[in-house]
């Protein structure tokens, strides 16, 4: 199983799940916002120039992602571990 890179900013309560090779720098070409009513929050899907899904931004992350994933994520906030 491949390692999954997840960053989390507890202050903003925002997480980002990277779906790309960590050795390759990939730029987002297009962002698709999921319907906030349907998902009870804001989730954005990032795609590269070839239309491949490269990452997922999750706002209100503590209510959307499992605690173990947030606890093991790379912290971006000043209070992070």
mmCIF file of N, CA, C and O in Angstrom:
data_model
loop_
_atom_site.group_PDB
_atom_site.id
_atom_site.type_symbol
_atom_site.label_atom_id
_atom_site.label_comp_id
_atom_site.label_asym_id
_atom_site.label_seq_id
_atom_site.Cartn_x
_atom_site.Cartn_y
_atom_site.Cartn_z
ATOM 1 N N UNK A 1 0.845 -1.178 0.000
ATOM 2 C CA UNK A 1 0.000 0.000 0.000
ATOM 3 C C UNK A 1 0.889 1.240 0.000
ATOM 4 O O UNK A 1 1.872 1.320 0.719
ATOM 5 N N UNK A 2 0.536 2.205 -0.791
ATOM 6 C CA UNK A 2 1.313 3.440 -0.894
ATOM 7 C C UNK A 2 1.082 4.321 0.322
ATOM 8 O O UNK A 2 0.007 4.309 0.924
ATOM 9 N N UNK A 3 2.118 5.065 0.688
ATOM 10 C CA UNK A 3 1.968 6.039 1.760
ATOM 11 C C UNK A 3 1.107 7.185 1.261
ATOM 12 O O UNK A 3 1.191 7.594 0.109
ATOM 13 N N UNK A 4 0.289 7.697 2.162
ATOM 14 C CA UNK A 4 -0.605 8.795 1.828
ATOM 15 C C UNK A 4 -0.149 10.020 2.606
ATOM 16 O O UNK A 4 0.005 9.952 3.822
ATOM 17 N N UNK A 5 0.096 11.119 1.906
ATOM 18 C CA UNK A 5 0.492 12.346 2.587
ATOM 19 C C UNK A 5 -0.762 13.163 2.873
ATOM 20 O O UNK A 5 -1.542 13.472 1.974
ATOM 21 N N UNK A 6 -0.917 13.526 4.153
ATOM 22 C CA UNK A 6 -2.037 14.348 4.581
ATOM 23 C C UNK A 6 -1.478 15.480 5.425
ATOM 24 O O UNK A 6 -0.685 15.242 6.339
ATOM 25 N N UNK A 7 -1.870 16.708 5.106
ATOM 26 C CA UNK A 7 -1.501 17.847 5.937
ATOM 27 C C UNK A 7 -2.754 18.340 6.643
ATOM 28 O O UNK A 7 -3.868 18.191 6.129
ATOM 29 N N UNK A 8 -2.547 18.923 7.835
ATOM 30 C CA UNK A 8 -3.683 19.383 8.632
ATOM 31 C C UNK A 8 -3.313 20.648 9.384
ATOM 32 O O UNK A 8 -2.259 20.724 10.004
ATOM 33 N N UNK A 9 -4.184 21.635 9.301
ATOM 34 C CA UNK A 9 -4.052 22.876 10.051
ATOM 35 C C UNK A 9 -5.226 22.921 11.021
ATOM 36 O O UNK A 9 -6.361 23.159 10.618
ATOM 37 N N UNK A 10 -4.942 22.641 12.299
ATOM 38 C CA UNK A 10 -6.012 22.581 13.286
ATOM 39 C C UNK A 10 -6.657 23.946 13.497
ATOM 40 O O UNK A 10 -7.871 24.043 13.700
ATOM 41 N N UNK A 11 -5.869 25.016 13.425
ATOM 42 C CA UNK A 11 -6.411 26.364 13.601
ATOM 43 C C UNK A 11 -7.469 26.665 12.555
ATOM 44 O O UNK A 11 -8.539 27.184 12.862
ATOM 45 N N UNK A 12 -7.192 26.301 11.307
ATOM 46 C CA UNK A 12 -8.150 26.508 10.216
ATOM 47 C C UNK A 12 -9.117 25.336 10.085
ATOM 48 O O UNK A 12 -10.100 25.438 9.354
ATOM 49 N N UNK A 13 -8.816 24.229 10.774
ATOM 50 C CA UNK A 13 -9.585 22.994 10.680
ATOM 51 C C UNK A 13 -9.700 22.551 9.219
ATOM 52 O O UNK A 13 -10.768 22.218 8.724
ATOM 53 N N UNK A 14 -8.547 22.584 8.543
ATOM 54 C CA UNK A 14 -8.485 22.243 7.120
ATOM 55 C C UNK A 14 -7.408 21.184 6.895
ATOM 56 O O UNK A 14 -6.330 21.241 7.486
ATOM 57 N N UNK A 15 -7.723 20.219 6.042
ATOM 58 C CA UNK A 15 -6.776 19.160 5.705
ATOM 59 C C UNK A 15 -6.639 19.069 4.191
ATOM 60 O O UNK A 15 -7.531 19.490 3.442
ATOM 61 N N UNK A 16 -5.516 18.518 3.764
ATOM 62 C CA UNK A 16 -5.300 18.278 2.344
ATOM 63 C C UNK A 16 -4.732 16.877 2.189
ATOM 64 O O UNK A 16 -3.752 16.513 2.850
ATOM 65 N N UNK A 17 -5.357 16.089 1.328
ATOM 66 C CA UNK A 17 -4.914 14.730 1.047
ATOM 67 C C UNK A 17 -4.271 14.751 -0.342
ATOM 68 O O UNK A 17 -4.921 15.095 -1.334
ATOM 69 N N UNK A 18 -2.986 14.420 -0.390
ATOM 70 C CA UNK A 18 -2.231 14.412 -1.646
ATOM 71 C C UNK A 18 -2.343 13.046 -2.296
ATOM 72 O O UNK A 18 -2.103 12.021 -1.650
ATOM 73 N N UNK A 19 -2.684 13.020 -3.572
ATOM 74 C CA UNK A 19 -2.828 11.769 -4.319
ATOM 75 C C UNK A 19 -1.792 11.664 -5.429
ATOM 76 O O UNK A 19 -2.025 11.039 -6.459
ATOM 77 N N UNK A 20 -0.641 12.277 -5.197
ATOM 78 C CA UNK A 20 0.426 12.294 -6.194
ATOM 79 C C UNK A 20 1.699 11.705 -5.605
ATOM 80 O O UNK A 20 1.840 11.589 -4.385
ATOM 81 N N UNK A 21 2.623 11.376 -6.465
ATOM 82 C CA UNK A 21 3.927 10.889 -6.054
ATOM 83 C C UNK A 21 4.641 12.020 -5.307
ATOM 84 O O UNK A 21 4.787 13.120 -5.838
ATOM 85 N N UNK A 22 5.091 11.783 -4.069
ATOM 86 C CA UNK A 22 5.743 12.851 -3.304
ATOM 87 C C UNK A 22 7.036 13.352 -3.939
ATOM 88 O O UNK A 22 7.483 14.444 -3.639
ATOM 89 N N UNK A 23 7.615 12.566 -4.841
ATOM 90 C CA UNK A 23 8.852 12.976 -5.496
ATOM 91 C C UNK A 23 8.613 13.863 -6.718
ATOM 92 O O UNK A 23 9.543 14.450 -7.260
ATOM 93 N N UNK A 24 7.357 13.964 -7.142
ATOM 94 C CA UNK A 24 7.022 14.718 -8.348
ATOM 95 C C UNK A 24 6.167 15.925 -7.965
ATOM 96 O O UNK A 24 5.165 15.784 -7.277
ATOM 97 N N UNK A 25 6.588 17.085 -8.409
ATOM 98 C CA UNK A 25 5.817 18.302 -8.136
ATOM 99 C C UNK A 25 4.712 18.429 -9.186
ATOM 100 O O UNK A 25 4.988 18.535 -10.369
ATOM 101 N N UNK A 26 3.471 18.384 -8.740
ATOM 102 C CA UNK A 26 2.320 18.442 -9.632
ATOM 103 C C UNK A 26 1.498 19.670 -9.305
ATOM 104 O O UNK A 26 1.203 19.937 -8.149
ATOM 105 N N UNK A 27 1.123 20.419 -10.333
ATOM 106 C CA UNK A 27 0.320 21.625 -10.142
ATOM 107 C C UNK A 27 -1.140 21.349 -10.437
ATOM 108 O O UNK A 27 -1.473 20.615 -11.364
ATOM 109 N N UNK A 28 -1.964 22.006 -9.657
ATOM 110 C CA UNK A 28 -3.404 21.915 -9.884
ATOM 111 C C UNK A 28 -3.768 22.804 -11.066
ATOM 112 O O UNK A 28 -3.378 23.958 -11.140
ATOM 113 N N UNK A 29 -4.520 22.240 -11.982
ATOM 114 C CA UNK A 29 -4.957 22.970 -13.157
ATOM 115 C C UNK A 29 -6.427 23.386 -13.032
ATOM 116 O O UNK A 29 -6.845 24.391 -13.586
ATOM 117 N N UNK A 30 -7.192 22.590 -12.278
ATOM 118 C CA UNK A 30 -8.619 22.848 -12.136
ATOM 119 C C UNK A 30 -9.092 22.344 -10.786
ATOM 120 O O UNK A 30 -8.660 21.310 -10.302
ATOM 121 N N UNK A 31 -9.989 23.107 -10.175
ATOM 122 C CA UNK A 31 -10.551 22.728 -8.888
ATOM 123 C C UNK A 31 -12.051 22.570 -9.060
ATOM 124 O O UNK A 31 -12.708 23.379 -9.704
ATOM 125 N N UNK A 32 -12.573 21.478 -8.499
ATOM 126 C CA UNK A 32 -14.004 21.225 -8.537
ATOM 127 C C UNK A 32 -14.532 21.245 -7.108
ATOM 128 O O UNK A 32 -14.172 20.382 -6.300
ATOM 129 N N UNK A 33 -15.384 22.222 -6.762
ATOM 130 C CA UNK A 33 -15.956 22.250 -5.414
ATOM 131 C C UNK A 33 -17.161 21.310 -5.332
ATOM 132 O O UNK A 33 -18.055 21.371 -6.165
ATOM 133 N N UNK A 34 -17.153 20.445 -4.342
ATOM 134 C CA UNK A 34 -18.317 19.587 -4.102
ATOM 135 C C UNK A 34 -19.429 20.438 -3.504
ATOM 136 O O UNK A 34 -19.169 21.424 -2.826
ATOM 137 N N UNK A 35 -20.653 20.054 -3.740
ATOM 138 C CA UNK A 35 -21.806 20.784 -3.223
ATOM 139 C C UNK A 35 -21.758 20.787 -1.700
ATOM 140 O O UNK A 35 -21.870 19.729 -1.077
ATOM 141 N N UNK A 36 -21.583 21.968 -1.066
ATOM 142 C CA UNK A 36 -21.458 22.010 0.394
ATOM 143 C C UNK A 36 -22.704 21.519 1.126
ATOM 144 O O UNK A 36 -22.601 21.024 2.243
ATOM 145 N N UNK A 37 -23.860 21.615 0.515
ATOM 146 C CA UNK A 37 -25.080 21.120 1.141
ATOM 147 C C UNK A 37 -25.073 19.593 1.139
ATOM 148 O O UNK A 37 -25.396 18.947 2.141
ATOM 149 N N UNK A 38 -24.673 19.011 0.024
ATOM 150 C CA UNK A 38 -24.657 17.547 -0.108
ATOM 151 C C UNK A 38 -23.645 16.889 0.825
ATOM 152 O O UNK A 38 -23.885 15.787 1.320
ATOM 153 N N UNK A 39 -22.498 17.538 1.051
ATOM 154 C CA UNK A 39 -21.453 16.925 1.879
ATOM 155 C C UNK A 39 -21.379 17.546 3.273
ATOM 156 O O UNK A 39 -20.509 17.194 4.057
ATOM 157 N N UNK A 40 -22.285 18.467 3.576
ATOM 158 C CA UNK A 40 -22.334 19.129 4.879
ATOM 159 C C UNK A 40 -20.989 19.739 5.239
ATOM 160 O O UNK A 40 -20.416 19.474 6.288
ATOM 161 N N UNK A 41 -20.466 20.529 4.336
ATOM 162 C CA UNK A 41 -19.175 21.180 4.526
ATOM 163 C C UNK A 41 -18.611 21.566 3.180
ATOM 164 O O UNK A 41 -19.337 21.649 2.195
ATOM 165 N N UNK A 42 -17.311 21.783 3.134
ATOM 166 C CA UNK A 42 -16.686 22.163 1.872
ATOM 167 C C UNK A 42 -15.549 21.196 1.573
ATOM 168 O O UNK A 42 -14.626 21.030 2.371
ATOM 169 N N UNK A 43 -15.651 20.538 0.439
ATOM 170 C CA UNK A 43 -14.618 19.631 -0.036
ATOM 171 C C UNK A 43 -14.320 20.013 -1.481
ATOM 172 O O UNK A 43 -15.233 20.131 -2.300
ATOM 173 N N UNK A 44 -13.042 20.238 -1.770
ATOM 174 C CA UNK A 44 -12.617 20.634 -3.112
ATOM 175 C C UNK A 44 -11.714 19.558 -3.699
ATOM 176 O O UNK A 44 -10.810 19.065 -3.020
ATOM 177 N N UNK A 45 -11.957 19.213 -4.948
ATOM 178 C CA UNK A 45 -11.147 18.231 -5.663
ATOM 179 C C UNK A 45 -10.230 18.971 -6.619
ATOM 180 O O UNK A 45 -10.689 19.798 -7.416
ATOM 181 N N UNK A 46 -8.927 18.682 -6.569
ATOM 182 C CA UNK A 46 -7.949 19.302 -7.463
ATOM 183 C C UNK A 46 -7.537 18.316 -8.544
ATOM 184 O O UNK A 46 -7.255 17.153 -8.246
ATOM 185 N N UNK A 47 -7.496 18.798 -9.779
ATOM 186 C CA UNK A 47 -7.127 17.983 -10.934
ATOM 187 C C UNK A 47 -5.926 18.591 -11.638
ATOM 188 O O UNK A 47 -5.765 19.820 -11.662
ATOM 189 N N UNK A 48 -5.089 17.745 -12.252
ATOM 190 C CA UNK A 48 -3.957 18.249 -13.031
ATOM 191 C C UNK A 48 -4.397 18.532 -14.461
ATOM 192 O O UNK A 48 -5.591 18.408 -14.801
ATOM 193 N N UNK A 49 -3.457 18.903 -15.314
ATOM 194 C CA UNK A 49 -3.765 19.275 -16.701
ATOM 195 C C UNK A 49 -4.318 18.120 -17.523
ATOM 196 O O UNK A 49 -5.014 18.328 -18.505
ATOM 197 N N UNK A 50 -4.027 16.875 -17.111
ATOM 198 C CA UNK A 50 -4.539 15.704 -17.826
ATOM 199 C C UNK A 50 -5.876 15.234 -17.267
ATOM 200 O O UNK A 50 -6.410 14.215 -17.695
ATOM 201 N N UNK A 51 -6.416 15.951 -16.284
ATOM 202 C CA UNK A 51 -7.699 15.595 -15.708
ATOM 203 C C UNK A 51 -7.642 14.550 -14.611
ATOM 204 O O UNK A 51 -8.665 14.018 -14.198
ATOM 205 N N UNK A 52 -6.422 14.253 -14.126
ATOM 206 C CA UNK A 52 -6.264 13.276 -13.040
ATOM 207 C C UNK A 52 -6.455 13.960 -11.694
ATOM 208 O O UNK A 52 -5.970 15.074 -11.476
ATOM 209 N N UNK A 53 -7.139 13.278 -10.790
ATOM 210 C CA UNK A 53 -7.335 13.776 -9.431
ATOM 211 C C UNK A 53 -6.001 13.748 -8.703
ATOM 212 O O UNK A 53 -5.355 12.705 -8.622
ATOM 213 N N UNK A 54 -5.569 14.906 -8.199
ATOM 214 C CA UNK A 54 -4.258 14.980 -7.547
ATOM 215 C C UNK A 54 -4.346 15.312 -6.059
ATOM 216 O O UNK A 54 -3.367 15.158 -5.335
ATOM 217 N N UNK A 55 -5.499 15.797 -5.598
ATOM 218 C CA UNK A 55 -5.605 16.119 -4.184
ATOM 219 C C UNK A 55 -7.015 16.486 -3.785
ATOM 220 O O UNK A 55 -7.853 16.824 -4.621
ATOM 221 N N UNK A 56 -7.244 16.408 -2.469
ATOM 222 C CA UNK A 56 -8.562 16.709 -1.916
ATOM 223 C C UNK A 56 -8.369 17.658 -0.737
ATOM 224 O O UNK A 56 -7.641 17.339 0.212
ATOM 225 N N UNK A 57 -9.018 18.813 -0.792
ATOM 226 C CA UNK A 57 -9.005 19.775 0.313
ATOM 227 C C UNK A 57 -10.295 19.601 1.104
ATOM 228 O O UNK A 57 -11.379 19.577 0.528
ATOM 229 N N UNK A 58 -10.157 19.477 2.416
ATOM 230 C CA UNK A 58 -11.320 19.257 3.270
ATOM 231 C C UNK A 58 -11.363 20.342 4.334
ATOM 232 O O UNK A 58 -10.452 20.451 5.160
ATOM 233 N N UNK A 59 -12.408 21.165 4.298
ATOM 234 C CA UNK A 59 -12.631 22.159 5.337
ATOM 235 C C UNK A 59 -13.575 21.536 6.359
ATOM 236 O O UNK A 59 -14.370 20.662 6.025
ATOM 237 N N UNK A 60 -13.493 22.005 7.604
ATOM 238 C CA UNK A 60 -14.190 21.350 8.722
ATOM 239 C C UNK A 60 -13.721 19.896 8.812
ATOM 240 O O UNK A 60 -14.494 18.964 9.001
ATOM 241 N N UNK A 61 -12.417 19.744 8.645
ATOM 242 C CA UNK A 61 -11.805 18.423 8.538
ATOM 243 C C UNK A 61 -12.063 17.538 9.750
ATOM 244 O O UNK A 61 -12.223 16.322 9.605
ATOM 245 N N UNK A 62 -12.118 18.115 10.951
ATOM 246 C CA UNK A 62 -12.309 17.286 12.143
ATOM 247 C C UNK A 62 -13.674 16.597 12.158
ATOM 248 O O UNK A 62 -13.844 15.584 12.829
ATOM 249 N N UNK A 63 -14.625 17.107 11.389
ATOM 250 C CA UNK A 63 -15.932 16.447 11.319
ATOM 251 C C UNK A 63 -16.051 15.534 10.099
ATOM 252 O O UNK A 63 -17.047 14.826 9.956
ATOM 253 N N UNK A 64 -15.040 15.532 9.232
ATOM 254 C CA UNK A 64 -15.100 14.749 7.997
ATOM 255 C C UNK A 64 -14.100 13.590 7.938
ATOM 256 O O UNK A 64 -14.328 12.620 7.226
ATOM 257 N N UNK A 65 -12.986 13.727 8.645
ATOM 258 C CA UNK A 65 -11.939 12.706 8.569
ATOM 259 C C UNK A 65 -11.778 11.989 9.902
ATOM 260 O O UNK A 65 -12.021 12.582 10.963
ATOM 261 N N UNK A 66 -11.338 10.728 9.879
ATOM 262 C CA UNK A 66 -11.125 9.997 11.120
ATOM 263 C C UNK A 66 -10.029 10.653 11.964
ATOM 264 O O UNK A 66 -9.043 11.179 11.428
ATOM 265 N N UNK A 67 -10.190 10.594 13.261
ATOM 266 C CA UNK A 67 -9.236 11.206 14.189
ATOM 267 C C UNK A 67 -7.823 10.663 13.982
ATOM 268 O O UNK A 67 -6.855 11.410 14.027
ATOM 269 N N UNK A 68 -7.684 9.336 13.757
ATOM 270 C CA UNK A 68 -6.347 8.757 13.583
ATOM 271 C C UNK A 68 -5.625 9.377 12.389
ATOM 272 O O UNK A 68 -4.411 9.562 12.414
ATOM 273 N N UNK A 69 -6.361 9.718 11.333
ATOM 274 C CA UNK A 69 -5.745 10.311 10.157
ATOM 275 C C UNK A 69 -5.263 11.728 10.457
ATOM 276 O O UNK A 69 -4.158 12.107 10.082
ATOM 277 N N UNK A 70 -6.081 12.501 11.154
ATOM 278 C CA UNK A 70 -5.672 13.856 11.526
ATOM 279 C C UNK A 70 -4.504 13.830 12.508
ATOM 280 O O UNK A 70 -3.579 14.632 12.399
ATOM 281 N N UNK A 71 -4.529 12.894 13.450
ATOM 282 C CA UNK A 71 -3.462 12.797 14.439
ATOM 283 C C UNK A 71 -2.129 12.419 13.807
ATOM 284 O O UNK A 71 -1.068 12.844 14.279
ATOM 285 N N UNK A 72 -2.154 11.656 12.732
ATOM 286 C CA UNK A 72 -0.913 11.224 12.088
ATOM 287 C C UNK A 72 -0.513 12.119 10.915
ATOM 288 O O UNK A 72 0.499 11.881 10.279
ATOM 289 N N UNK A 73 -1.285 13.150 10.650
ATOM 290 C CA UNK A 73 -0.995 14.023 9.512
ATOM 291 C C UNK A 73 0.145 14.983 9.812
ATOM 292 O O UNK A 73 0.512 15.217 10.963
ATOM 293 N N UNK A 74 0.702 15.537 8.760
ATOM 294 C CA UNK A 74 1.727 16.575 8.871
ATOM 295 C C UNK A 74 1.031 17.869 9.303
ATOM 296 O O UNK A 74 0.112 18.328 8.626
ATOM 297 N N UNK A 75 1.446 18.427 10.431
ATOM 298 C CA UNK A 75 0.767 19.607 10.978
ATOM 299 C C UNK A 75 1.315 20.883 10.369
ATOM 300 O O UNK A 75 2.512 21.063 10.246
ATOM 301 N N UNK A 76 0.401 21.784 10.004
ATOM 302 C CA UNK A 76 0.777 23.061 9.414
ATOM 303 C C UNK A 76 0.550 24.247 10.362
ATOM 304 O O UNK A 76 1.067 25.319 10.111
ATOM 305 N N UNK A 77 -0.210 24.022 11.433
ATOM 306 C CA UNK A 77 -0.498 25.120 12.352
ATOM 307 C C UNK A 77 0.644 25.291 13.351
ATOM 308 O O UNK A 77 1.447 24.404 13.559
ATOM 309 N N UNK A 78 0.704 26.459 13.979
ATOM 310 C CA UNK A 78 1.770 26.780 14.909
ATOM 311 C C UNK A 78 1.775 25.878 16.129
ATOM 312 O O UNK A 78 2.826 25.620 16.715
ATOM 313 N N UNK A 79 0.609 25.371 16.527
ATOM 314 C CA UNK A 79 0.501 24.535 17.713
ATOM 315 C C UNK A 79 0.720 23.058 17.400
ATOM 316 O O UNK A 79 0.627 22.224 18.291
ATOM 317 N N UNK A 80 0.973 22.729 16.137
ATOM 318 C CA UNK A 80 1.075 21.340 15.725
ATOM 319 C C UNK A 80 2.257 20.618 16.308
ATOM 320 O O UNK A 80 3.241 21.214 16.718
ATOM 321 N N UNK A 81 2.149 19.308 16.303
ATOM 322 C CA UNK A 81 3.219 18.454 16.860
ATOM 323 C C UNK A 81 4.418 18.405 15.965
ATOM 324 O O UNK A 81 4.377 18.597 14.802
#
